[in-house]
Amino acid sequence: MQSPFESWGRYPTYGAKLLPLHWQSDFPALTANLHNGALPVGMGRSYGDVCLLKDGNLLVTTAMNRLIDFNPETGLLTAEAGVSLAQILDFAVPRGFFLPVSPGTKYVTLGGAIANDIHGKNHHSAGTFGRHITQFELVRSDGSHMLCSPTENPDFYAATIGGLGLTGVITWATLRLKPIVSRKIDYEGIQFHGIDEFLDLTNQAHDIEYTVSWVDVTSKGGNFARGVFMQGDHSAKKDDLKPSPKPKLIFPFEAPGFALNSLSVSLFNTAFFHKQIHKRAVALQDYEPFFYPLDKVLRWNRMYGKRGLLQFQYVIPWEHAKEGTVAILREVANSGLASFLAVLKAFGDVPSPGMMSFPKPGITLALDFPIKPDKSFPLFQRLADMTLEFGGRLYPAKDAAMTAHQFQSFYPQWEQFARFRDPMLTSSFWERVTPNS
Amino acid sequence: MSTTPQSTSTPRKILVLGATSGIAEATCRIWASQGASLFLVARNAEKLAAVAADLKTRGASYVDTAVADLDDTDQHPALLAHAVNSLTGMDIAYLAHGVLGDQLEAERDFNTAAQILHTNFMAPISLLTWLANFCVQRHAGTLAVLSSVAGERGRKSNYVYGSSKAGLSAFLDGLRNRIDREGVTVLTIKPGPTKTAMTAGMPRSEKFADVDSVAESIVSAIDKRRDILYVPFQWQPIMFIIRNIPERIFKKLNL
């Protein structure tokens, strides 16, 4: 039976056979007589086609979500790979623990977070998610089981972190949680005008655990690259550690294509900028709105209508970070194509253990565009080529458009990585960016 | 080894038969987070161990397990005696084992049909006979049993499974009628289609009820000592209508 499986960007959509993995022993037993390849997937929150396999078999891991062990002395949590970060938080926060690294949504699985080696607002201090994975089990389609850690099978450990689910099925993993005493974040928001001010704020915030910026990409002239710099630390004041309430709001319908146009997005961005009336705003904020402002609206991707959205996230190393960011922001502003959410952050120099990890020291910018076939893709190609010229690279988890040439230039280690790929596992992304492999 | 926010009252002692079934596992997670004592029975040792580790980690104050094929009714008295001994008593017995079976195969082969009926009807009756008498002696306890809305009216798509659940529901009605006055609660749980391993890959299974919310309703119904639970609750009026469609019309429907 073929079912459409949507990635979070809702583009592209491909039919695939869904095979839920309920137990660690289901793979590879369940896939013994399969053709057309398979791909382990979690909650489908990657944007493009890294979590899709056209006409293939998707091994959905979300029912494989048991906890295996937790040690409150060390904060080490061992769990099956299909457990979501939301489920981990529900377990950990009441016990005084928190995720070591968190992306902008808690609706991703542990296995998916490893496979994309996700990063968060604390990249400058904590590095990527993979750094906090002390060990995991990798099961290959030949039935072999491998314990992977920095010391055991270190080559597979490195290939699997950021390995896009292609090296095998991660059945379980051990994650080092960090202690907290409060749900609250000591938050400060600061307005900035231009990349220089952003960089000054970044430097001043060196000792602050979490930093991220929202940037208005619709603004030109004197307002060019204005934004709000957001920083925060876990509150040190002891507080109630109750579990989170369940989300109720679901974005209820497909927005018509015209709802997000350059005028409405420009108005939104202006309103967001001025929502913070003062140059500085201080607050004690719950961790949920600080980390997951959009999770409250469960299906917010529908806001972009049926055609979906295109994500673009680059990192440009420090050498060209400023000129590259200014050039790309100018290109976006001049294109007239709206980006509703533009997120700017400086990556730190904590190295990732992953062979194919996306983050490296420099500036990262994430943009999203509603898909307009004649305009979005040409702009995307221009931006990708500019990223390449500035020595940067794009994030596979948020991509649906980079070319094979671009990918192979961004990740020259891809051929070395390909040697660790499980022969049964592949993705539409992998087929697209390595057609010559 | 885990620290858990627990209630201060004595943990409840719960026997779970068919602990690796999707609905049972989700229900047990709620009980585990409340600090319950659990005795888990299932057929597959590896799966049972995974469920037990999960529940221990989530805060169950005591977890013991037994690997058993519940089709073997001869073993039931010894198994149940061992379980209540391990738990040092029993407040709730939760029967959650069962099979969907292959309807088309059962139409061709009586042995397949008999096997479904044995697992879903005969085996629970054997367990319930022992458990009911245990509870009656102590004038306390709850017997919570997973039946199904499929038992409300036979349909061509799954009437063998449905009739096993219909028999089970009727048995529970009678048992309740007998032992309610002895201080023992009998809860018949009638879930509609739920997203579990049992229903994975069925057409439209994405629209099925979420197993965690089904589990919450079950825990709440047990706490409130209810008799019959349709879950999600919308199934109660739906099944009322389905039961009352005249047979002349019903037999022509494709259900």
XYZ file of C-alpha atoms in Angstrom:
692
model
C 0.000 0.000 0.000
C 1.400 3.368 -1.015
C 0.783 6.327 1.246
C 1.820 9.889 0.672
C 4.406 10.864 3.279
C 4.903 14.570 3.579
C 8.070 16.178 4.765
C 7.643 19.350 6.784
C 8.144 21.570 3.760
C 5.348 19.662 1.967
C 7.564 19.655 -1.099
C 8.224 17.350 -2.779
C 5.593 14.676 -1.969
C 6.192 11.102 -3.002
C 4.266 7.891 -2.507
C 5.994 5.296 -0.362
C 5.118 2.198 1.587
C 5.026 2.882 5.317
C 6.410 0.117 7.514
C 6.180 0.982 11.202
C 8.967 -0.410 13.367
C 7.477 -1.247 16.771
C 10.307 -3.279 18.246
C 14.067 -3.218 17.994
C 13.971 -6.664 16.384
C 11.644 -5.504 13.561
C 14.599 -4.426 11.430
C 15.798 -6.096 9.322
C 13.297 -8.975 9.831
C 10.428 -6.862 8.482
C 12.340 -5.855 5.390
C 13.676 -9.275 4.394
C 11.924 -9.424 1.023
C 11.773 -5.769 0.150
C 12.761 -4.188 -3.106
C 13.221 -0.515 -3.972
C 15.230 0.311 -0.889
C 14.227 1.609 2.504
C 14.808 4.635 4.710
C 14.300 5.018 8.458
C 12.202 8.104 9.236
C 10.825 9.639 12.409
C 8.292 12.454 12.583
C 8.982 13.874 9.128
C 10.075 17.296 10.385
C 12.929 17.580 7.934
C 11.900 20.050 5.268
C 12.876 18.600 1.939
C 13.542 15.065 0.749
C 16.056 13.669 3.264
C 13.081 11.913 4.910
C 11.460 10.764 1.664
C 12.014 7.780 -0.606
C 10.045 7.846 -3.815
C 8.282 4.495 -4.417
C 10.369 2.922 -1.660
C 9.786 1.774 1.908
C 9.772 4.168 4.840
C 10.609 2.529 8.153
C 8.665 4.715 10.577
C 10.348 4.547 13.978
C 7.971 6.590 16.149
C 6.362 3.536 17.828
C 9.824 2.360 18.896
C 9.813 4.891 21.730
C 10.614 3.053 24.952
C 12.969 4.285 27.613
C 15.666 1.822 28.589
C 17.532 3.381 31.486
C 18.014 6.679 33.275
C 20.693 7.483 35.798
C 19.871 10.659 37.769
C 23.457 10.822 39.057
C 24.987 11.167 35.590
C 21.995 12.423 33.587
C 22.518 9.618 31.066
C 19.253 8.582 29.396
C 19.136 5.509 27.171
C 16.073 5.252 24.952
C 14.844 3.700 21.727
C 15.489 5.893 18.711
C 11.824 6.661 17.931
C 11.250 8.565 21.170
C 10.586 12.242 20.455
C 12.367 15.140 22.098
C 8.930 16.168 23.427
C 8.596 12.775 25.141
C 12.124 13.114 26.533
C 11.289 16.575 27.929
C 8.053 15.269 29.493
C 10.152 12.655 31.274
C 13.213 14.736 32.073
C 11.958 18.194 33.103
C 9.978 17.020 36.181
C 13.153 15.177 37.250
C 15.284 18.321 36.868
C 16.943 17.599 33.522
C 16.938 19.166 30.072
C 18.088 18.369 26.543
C 21.769 19.221 26.005
C 20.931 20.680 22.576
C 17.488 21.496 21.229
C 16.301 22.474 17.745
C 13.397 24.864 17.085
C 10.843 22.080 17.418
C 10.515 19.312 19.988
C 8.642 17.093 17.530
C 11.686 15.247 16.207
C 12.870 11.797 17.199
C 16.106 10.951 18.980
C 17.224 8.973 15.918
C 16.361 11.835 13.586
C 18.238 14.312 15.772
C 21.329 12.107 15.492
C 20.935 11.431 11.772
C 20.750 15.172 11.024
C 23.175 16.082 13.823
C 20.898 18.959 14.747
C 22.082 22.173 16.340
C 20.435 24.711 18.611
C 20.697 28.118 20.156
C 23.626 26.928 22.271
C 25.812 25.772 19.390
C 28.508 28.263 20.387
C 28.832 26.635 23.823
C 27.561 23.066 23.402
C 28.233 22.126 19.784
C 25.858 19.789 17.964
C 23.457 17.145 19.317
C 25.842 14.357 18.304
C 28.433 15.555 20.800
C 26.109 14.532 23.624
C 25.409 11.030 22.319
C 27.719 8.735 24.254
C 26.763 5.552 22.408
C 24.102 4.007 20.189
C 23.273 0.746 18.483
C 23.290 0.573 14.701
C 21.545 -2.342 12.985
C 22.442 -3.070 9.391
C 20.270 -4.740 6.765
C 22.531 -7.818 6.888
C 21.324 -8.325 10.467
C 24.539 -7.256 12.158
C 24.342 -5.186 15.331
C 26.997 -2.632 16.100
C 27.617 -0.684 19.299
C 28.947 2.719 18.254
C 30.702 5.238 20.495
C 33.770 7.460 20.272
C 35.820 4.367 21.178
C 33.813 1.445 19.736
C 33.330 1.378 15.974
C 34.329 5.058 15.948
C 34.178 5.183 12.144
C 30.500 4.176 12.106
C 29.865 6.510 15.057
C 31.233 9.401 12.994
C 29.419 8.377 9.801
C 26.038 7.888 11.502
C 26.008 11.250 13.335
C 24.818 13.503 10.541
C 24.564 10.403 8.316
C 20.973 11.163 7.185
C 19.707 7.716 8.208
C 21.711 5.997 5.494
C 24.224 3.983 7.539
C 21.705 1.643 9.198
C 18.807 1.814 11.630
C 19.656 3.388 14.989
C 17.687 1.233 17.447
C 18.645 3.003 20.686
C 20.980 5.705 21.892
C 22.356 7.133 25.120
C 22.036 10.890 25.543
C 23.642 13.021 28.250
C 20.980 15.313 29.742
C 21.895 18.393 31.728
C 20.532 19.432 35.114
C 18.132 22.360 35.517
C 16.333 23.733 38.569
C 13.611 25.681 36.798
C 11.476 25.569 33.662
C 12.231 29.248 33.184
C 14.701 31.050 30.965
C 16.229 34.412 31.884
C 15.529 36.077 28.570
C 16.720 39.291 26.981
C 15.762 40.647 23.568
C 17.814 43.418 21.983
C 17.076 45.276 18.753
C 19.895 45.633 16.260
C 20.409 47.421 12.953
C 22.733 45.698 10.529
C 25.199 42.822 10.667
C 27.855 44.809 12.564
C 25.525 45.327 15.489
C 24.546 41.651 15.326
C 28.220 40.656 15.506
C 28.859 43.020 18.435
C 25.961 41.475 20.344
C 27.224 37.987 19.493
C 30.639 38.808 20.930
C 29.177 40.339 24.072
C 27.009 37.247 24.620
C 29.897 34.821 24.691
C 29.107 33.574 28.207
C 25.379 33.331 27.620
C 24.174 29.800 26.933
C 21.551 30.466 24.260
C 21.574 33.073 21.533
C 19.615 33.437 18.309
C 18.421 36.318 16.170
C 15.426 37.006 14.073
C 16.224 39.206 11.088
C 13.843 41.209 8.909
C 14.747 40.205 5.362
C 12.137 42.436 3.780
C 13.732 45.669 4.970
C 15.894 47.803 2.715
C 17.747 51.118 2.962
C 18.398 52.376 6.477
C 16.532 49.448 7.995
C 18.533 46.823 6.099
C 19.263 43.715 8.178
C 17.510 44.985 11.276
C 16.444 42.405 13.769
C 16.086 41.253 17.321
C 18.910 39.470 19.138
C 17.516 36.989 21.655
C 19.612 35.539 24.440
C 18.921 33.480 27.532
C 20.162 31.191 30.283
C 18.337 28.575 32.315
C 17.101 30.397 35.388
C 19.175 29.510 38.465
C 16.278 30.251 40.790
C 14.598 27.037 41.964
C 11.097 26.714 40.620
C 8.295 24.271 39.967
C 9.349 21.596 37.440
C 5.913 20.489 36.337
C 5.369 18.793 32.972
C 4.228 20.799 29.953
C 0.543 21.081 29.094
C -0.559 19.363 25.898
C -0.702 21.552 22.778
C -4.244 22.172 21.580
C -4.045 24.616 18.718
C -3.772 23.034 15.283
C -3.426 25.279 12.243
C -6.819 24.383 10.885
C -6.747 24.781 7.126
C -4.633 25.230 4.060
C -3.962 28.899 3.607
C -4.717 30.180 0.108
C -1.577 30.864 -1.904
C -2.015 34.609 -1.831
C -2.060 34.876 1.974
C 1.702 35.110 2.180
C 2.846 37.757 -0.192
C 5.622 40.259 0.117
C 3.283 42.901 1.522
C 1.803 40.744 4.290
C 5.219 39.384 5.243
C 6.718 42.857 5.255
C 3.900 44.033 7.529
C 4.435 41.047 9.807
C 8.145 41.718 10.030
C 7.648 45.395 10.776
C 5.128 44.524 13.472
C 7.474 41.926 14.971
C 10.335 44.399 15.069
C 8.263 47.033 16.820
C 6.460 44.569 19.111
C 9.505 45.076 21.229
C 9.084 48.779 21.893
C 12.298 49.297 23.804
C 15.761 48.602 22.520
C 16.143 46.046 25.303
C 13.467 43.820 26.842
C 14.025 41.496 29.791
C 11.719 38.677 30.877
C 11.558 35.438 32.811
C 10.089 33.109 30.188
C 9.005 29.463 30.190
C 11.289 27.260 28.100
C 8.477 26.281 25.713
C 7.956 29.660 23.995
C 11.701 30.347 24.170
C 12.716 27.155 22.355
C 9.569 26.149 20.495
C 7.579 29.263 19.601
C 5.952 27.526 16.623
C 5.178 24.148 18.211
C 2.122 25.746 19.796
C 0.564 25.826 16.354
C 0.860 22.142 15.541
C 0.595 22.196 11.746
C 1.950 25.668 11.042
C 3.436 24.487 7.752
C -0.103 24.592 6.321
C 0.182 28.356 6.467
C 2.153 28.067 3.241
C -0.695 26.390 1.411
C -0.634 23.243 -0.683
C 2.487 24.090 -2.628
C 4.553 24.098 0.513
C 7.699 25.944 1.404
C 11.336 25.888 0.526
C 13.964 26.189 3.239
C 17.384 27.582 2.778
C 19.984 27.362 5.525
C 23.634 28.075 5.011
C 26.717 28.356 7.141
C 29.513 30.604 5.878
C 32.860 30.405 7.695
C 34.117 33.495 9.524
C 36.534 34.428 6.743
C 33.624 35.458 4.491
C 30.756 35.321 6.972
C 29.943 39.020 7.068
C 30.285 39.879 3.392
C 28.480 36.661 2.433
C 25.581 37.314 4.791
C 25.189 40.902 3.638
C 25.304 39.847 -0.026
C 22.747 37.078 0.454
C 20.400 39.270 2.509
C 20.581 41.909 -0.246
C 19.818 39.327 -2.909
C 16.773 38.160 -0.909
C 15.539 41.703 -0.226
C 15.887 42.623 -3.909
C 14.130 39.465 -5.093
C 10.885 40.611 -3.487
C 10.266 37.026 -2.396
C 9.132 37.026 1.171
C 10.763 35.062 3.916
C 8.497 34.882 6.898
C 11.018 33.444 9.288
C 14.644 34.389 8.985
C 16.899 33.162 11.737
C 20.484 34.294 12.141
C 23.057 32.798 14.486
C 26.790 32.483 14.967
C 28.034 28.890 15.158
C 30.847 28.250 17.639
C 34.040 26.305 17.192
C 33.109 23.191 19.219
C 33.774 20.430 16.675
C 31.079 17.910 15.810
C 31.894 14.196 15.903
C 29.913 13.684 12.681
C 31.667 13.156 9.371
C 28.864 14.839 7.389
C 27.695 17.360 10.006
C 26.462 20.673 8.713
C 27.602 23.187 11.375
C 31.029 24.738 11.358
C 32.320 28.030 12.840
C 30.777 31.047 11.137
C 27.384 32.600 10.526
C 24.300 30.561 9.761
C 21.095 31.947 8.281
C 17.834 30.066 7.802
C 15.165 31.400 5.467
C 11.928 29.991 4.173
C 10.019 30.849 1.063
C 6.562 29.842 -0.060
C 7.042 27.905 -3.288
C 6.424 29.909 -6.454
C 7.843 27.663 -9.149
C 9.020 30.352 -11.550
C 10.664 32.528 -8.899
C 11.663 30.479 -5.841
C 13.908 27.941 -7.541
C 16.012 30.407 -9.594
C 16.529 32.507 -6.434
C 17.452 29.377 -4.503
C 20.047 28.419 -7.101
C 21.575 31.920 -7.018
C 21.766 31.796 -3.223
C 23.270 28.298 -3.260
C 25.928 29.376 -5.758
C 26.721 32.447 -3.657
C 27.056 30.198 -0.579
C 29.513 28.070 -2.503
C 31.555 31.105 -3.568
C 31.789 32.281 0.022
C 33.090 28.866 1.094
C 29.906 27.889 2.906
C 27.493 24.998 2.641
C 23.792 24.189 2.918
C 21.956 22.010 5.434
C 20.561 18.791 3.879
C 17.791 18.567 6.515
C 16.343 21.817 5.178
C 16.963 21.359 1.489
C 14.827 20.355 -1.462
C 16.666 22.079 -4.274
C 20.463 21.946 -4.180
C 22.070 20.330 -7.191
C 24.365 17.308 -7.154
C 27.263 19.581 -8.068
C 26.478 21.940 -5.196
C 26.119 19.125 -2.664
C 29.339 17.446 -3.706
C 31.183 20.759 -3.486
C 29.676 21.539 -0.069
C 30.511 18.070 1.257
C 33.650 16.819 -0.534
C 33.853 14.007 2.074
C 30.654 12.499 0.635
C 32.507 9.730 -1.202
C 34.255 8.647 1.959
C 30.855 8.734 3.716
C 29.225 6.654 0.960
C 31.383 3.696 1.966
C 29.469 3.490 5.272
C 26.029 3.564 3.666
C 23.885 0.483 4.212
C 23.266 -1.051 0.760
C 19.516 -1.298 1.409
C 19.084 2.277 2.656
C 18.722 5.341 0.494
C 16.643 8.515 0.289
C 15.229 10.727 -2.432
C 17.742 13.344 -1.270
C 20.658 10.938 -1.653
C 19.478 9.779 -5.089
C 19.189 13.403 -6.145
C 22.560 14.681 -4.943
C 24.684 11.634 -5.804
C 23.259 10.384 -9.101
C 26.752 9.439 -10.238
C 27.487 7.195 -7.230
C 17.356 3.587 40.174
C 15.312 6.436 38.823
C 13.846 9.162 40.970
C 10.208 9.773 40.301
C 7.560 12.199 41.358
C 5.220 9.794 43.153
C 2.004 9.941 45.052
C 2.390 9.330 48.744
C -0.316 6.640 48.963
C 0.634 2.965 48.670
C 1.333 2.061 45.053
C -1.438 0.114 43.385
C -0.745 -3.503 42.493
C -1.629 -4.210 38.908
C -1.514 -7.461 36.957
C -1.295 -6.948 33.191
C -1.994 -9.838 30.818
C -0.817 -9.148 27.292
C 1.525 -6.363 28.410
C 3.199 -5.914 25.024
C -0.042 -4.999 23.247
C -0.070 -1.367 22.150
C -3.000 -0.244 24.313
C -1.699 -2.132 27.365
C 1.751 -0.614 27.024
C 0.393 2.923 26.769
C -1.863 2.336 29.802
C 1.013 0.921 31.826
C 3.118 4.026 31.133
C 0.517 6.138 32.923
C 0.429 3.722 35.858
C 4.228 3.582 35.938
C 4.480 7.369 36.164
C 2.084 7.150 39.142
C 4.483 4.732 40.811
C 2.356 1.568 40.492
C 3.577 -1.987 41.134
C 3.237 -4.053 37.984
C 3.300 -7.721 37.091
C 3.534 -8.105 33.312
C 2.699 -11.202 31.279
C 3.405 -11.620 27.563
C 4.496 -14.288 25.126
C 7.652 -12.751 23.649
C 10.517 -12.481 26.138
C 12.470 -9.813 24.256
C 9.485 -7.491 23.818
C 8.415 -8.052 27.412
C 11.875 -7.093 28.660
C 11.781 -3.866 26.595
C 8.377 -2.921 28.034
C 9.473 -3.776 31.580
C 12.634 -1.639 31.302
C 10.586 1.272 29.968
C 8.080 1.085 32.827
C 10.812 0.776 35.459
C 12.595 3.804 34.006
C 9.338 5.792 33.994
C 8.904 5.283 37.723
C 7.030 2.033 38.422
C 7.906 1.158 42.017
C 8.055 -2.570 41.267
C 8.060 -4.525 38.002
C 8.054 -8.311 37.674
C 7.417 -10.298 34.510
C 6.453 -13.765 33.332
C 6.773 -15.093 29.806
C 3.691 -17.196 29.044
C 1.470 -18.198 26.164
C -1.969 -17.361 27.501
C -3.547 -19.780 25.031
C -2.353 -22.502 27.394
C -5.223 -22.309 29.878
C -3.856 -25.197 31.967
C -1.067 -22.885 33.110
C -3.375 -20.084 34.198
C -3.939 -20.998 37.891
C -0.214 -21.363 38.611
C 0.650 -18.225 36.642
C -1.979 -16.103 38.403
C -1.063 -17.443 41.838
C 2.556 -16.593 41.129
C 1.600 -13.083 39.983
C -0.463 -12.156 43.043
C 2.259 -13.645 45.215
C 4.892 -11.515 43.494
C 2.742 -8.377 43.830
C 1.754 -9.365 47.404
C -1.872 -8.815 46.442
C -3.745 -7.341 43.498
C -5.854 -4.231 43.069
C -6.388 -4.335 39.302
C -6.223 -7.122 36.745
C -5.972 -5.747 33.216
C -6.654 -8.236 30.417
C -5.284 -6.894 27.162
C -4.141 -9.890 25.177
C -5.899 -10.820 21.957
C -5.483 -11.294 18.234
C -7.161 -9.706 15.254
C -6.716 -12.907 13.262
C -7.148 -13.443 9.550
C -10.846 -13.183 8.706
C -10.512 -14.548 5.168
C -8.474 -17.512 6.358
C -11.026 -18.113 9.137
C -13.815 -18.231 6.534
C -12.021 -21.072 4.774
C -10.654 -22.940 7.751
C -12.489 -23.675 11.000
C -9.218 -24.240 12.861
C -8.223 -20.635 12.217
C -11.598 -19.427 13.477
C -11.338 -21.696 16.520
C -7.891 -20.350 17.284
C -9.132 -16.740 17.242
C -12.045 -17.688 19.501
C -9.749 -19.550 21.831
C -7.320 -16.650 22.240
C -9.925 -13.889 22.481
C -12.707 -15.730 24.341
C -11.763 -19.022 25.999
C -8.447 -17.829 27.415
C -9.885 -14.652 29.011
C -12.726 -16.717 30.514
C -10.236 -19.064 32.084
C -8.282 -16.121 33.527
C -11.405 -14.271 34.657
C -12.816 -17.308 36.426
C -9.760 -17.528 38.648
C -9.395 -13.750 39.058
C -13.091 -13.187 39.863
C -13.021 -15.806 42.612
C -9.789 -14.322 44.003
C -11.380 -10.848 44.172
C -14.697 -12.101 45.573
C -12.874 -13.753 48.470
C -11.316 -10.397 49.336
C -14.387 -8.297 48.464
C -12.150 -5.946 46.475
C -10.511 -5.430 43.133
C -11.110 -4.315 39.580
C -11.146 -6.546 36.512
C -10.554 -4.359 33.449
C -10.914 -6.211 30.166
C -10.267 -5.091 26.587
C -13.186 -6.108 24.415
C -14.028 -4.178 21.236
C -16.724 -2.231 19.453
C -16.387 -4.992 16.863
C -18.351 -7.198 19.285
C -21.460 -4.996 19.050
C -22.616 -6.391 15.720
C -21.137 -8.958 13.371
C -19.828 -7.510 10.121
C -18.589 -9.398 7.117
C -15.127 -7.849 7.334
C -14.264 -9.261 10.764
C -17.115 -11.288 12.258
C -14.925 -14.022 13.682
C -12.926 -11.497 15.723
C -16.181 -9.635 16.382
C -17.989 -12.721 17.685
C -15.113 -13.550 20.018
C -15.400 -10.031 21.457
C -19.225 -10.242 21.534
C -18.957 -13.406 23.607
C -16.409 -11.778 25.874
C -18.581 -8.681 26.385
C -21.620 -10.853 27.235
C -19.529 -12.881 29.667
C -18.375 -9.663 31.365
C -21.981 -8.406 31.629
C -22.923 -11.591 33.440
C -19.833 -11.608 35.617
C -20.484 -8.005 36.655
C -24.076 -8.920 37.460
C -22.763 -11.687 39.718
C -19.873 -10.024 41.544
C -20.576 -6.293 41.635
C -22.455 -6.899 44.884
C -19.311 -8.520 46.287
C -17.402 -5.244 45.955
C -15.608 -6.222 42.770
C -15.705 -3.925 39.724
C -15.826 -5.332 36.202
C -14.947 -2.840 33.440
C -15.641 -3.740 29.823
C -13.449 -1.597 27.568
C -14.688 -1.180 24.006
C -12.094 0.646 21.956
C -12.701 1.633 18.385
C -9.857 1.262 15.890
C -6.665 2.474 17.588
C -3.214 3.148 16.190
C -1.194 0.160 17.421
C 1.019 -2.591 16.040
C -2.178 -4.665 15.599
C -3.666 -2.183 13.150
C -0.446 -0.940 11.507
C -0.722 -0.946 7.742
C -4.535 -1.173 7.719
C -6.233 1.205 5.299
C -7.002 4.591 6.882
C -5.038 3.603 9.995
C -3.688 7.153 10.192
C -7.203 8.261 11.157
C -7.420 5.793 14.047
C -7.544 6.936 17.662
C -4.314 7.921 19.339
C -3.230 5.149 21.686
C -2.125 7.534 24.461
C -5.507 9.210 24.724
C -7.227 5.799 24.675
C -4.972 4.789 27.566
C -5.835 7.941 29.526
C -9.548 7.180 29.185
C -8.986 3.625 30.414
C -7.052 4.737 33.497
C -9.741 7.292 34.287
C -12.583 4.752 33.807
C -10.861 2.337 36.200
C -10.376 5.109 38.771
C -14.073 6.001 38.499
C -15.096 2.326 38.796
C -17.140 2.496 35.649
C -18.829 -0.544 34.076
C -18.492 0.001 30.335
C -16.182 2.340 28.457
C -16.501 3.209 24.794
C -13.239 4.850 23.747
C -13.118 7.320 22.070
C -16.566 8.106 23.530
C -18.028 8.924 20.095
C -18.264 5.187 19.497
C -21.165 4.877 21.944
C -23.742 6.715 19.767
C -22.233 5.258 16.599
C -22.589 1.706 17.894
C -26.106 2.485 19.134
C -27.047 3.305 15.552
C -25.206 0.324 14.077
C -26.882 -2.074 16.526
C -30.282 -0.696 15.557
C -30.047 -0.842 11.785
C -32.708 -3.391 10.722
C -31.122 -6.652 9.627
C -32.941 -6.413 6.271
C -30.865 -3.335 5.500
C -27.746 -4.267 7.451
C -27.135 -7.458 5.485
C -26.858 -5.428 2.290
C -24.305 -2.977 3.683
C -20.603 -3.253 3.020
C -19.166 -2.834 6.495
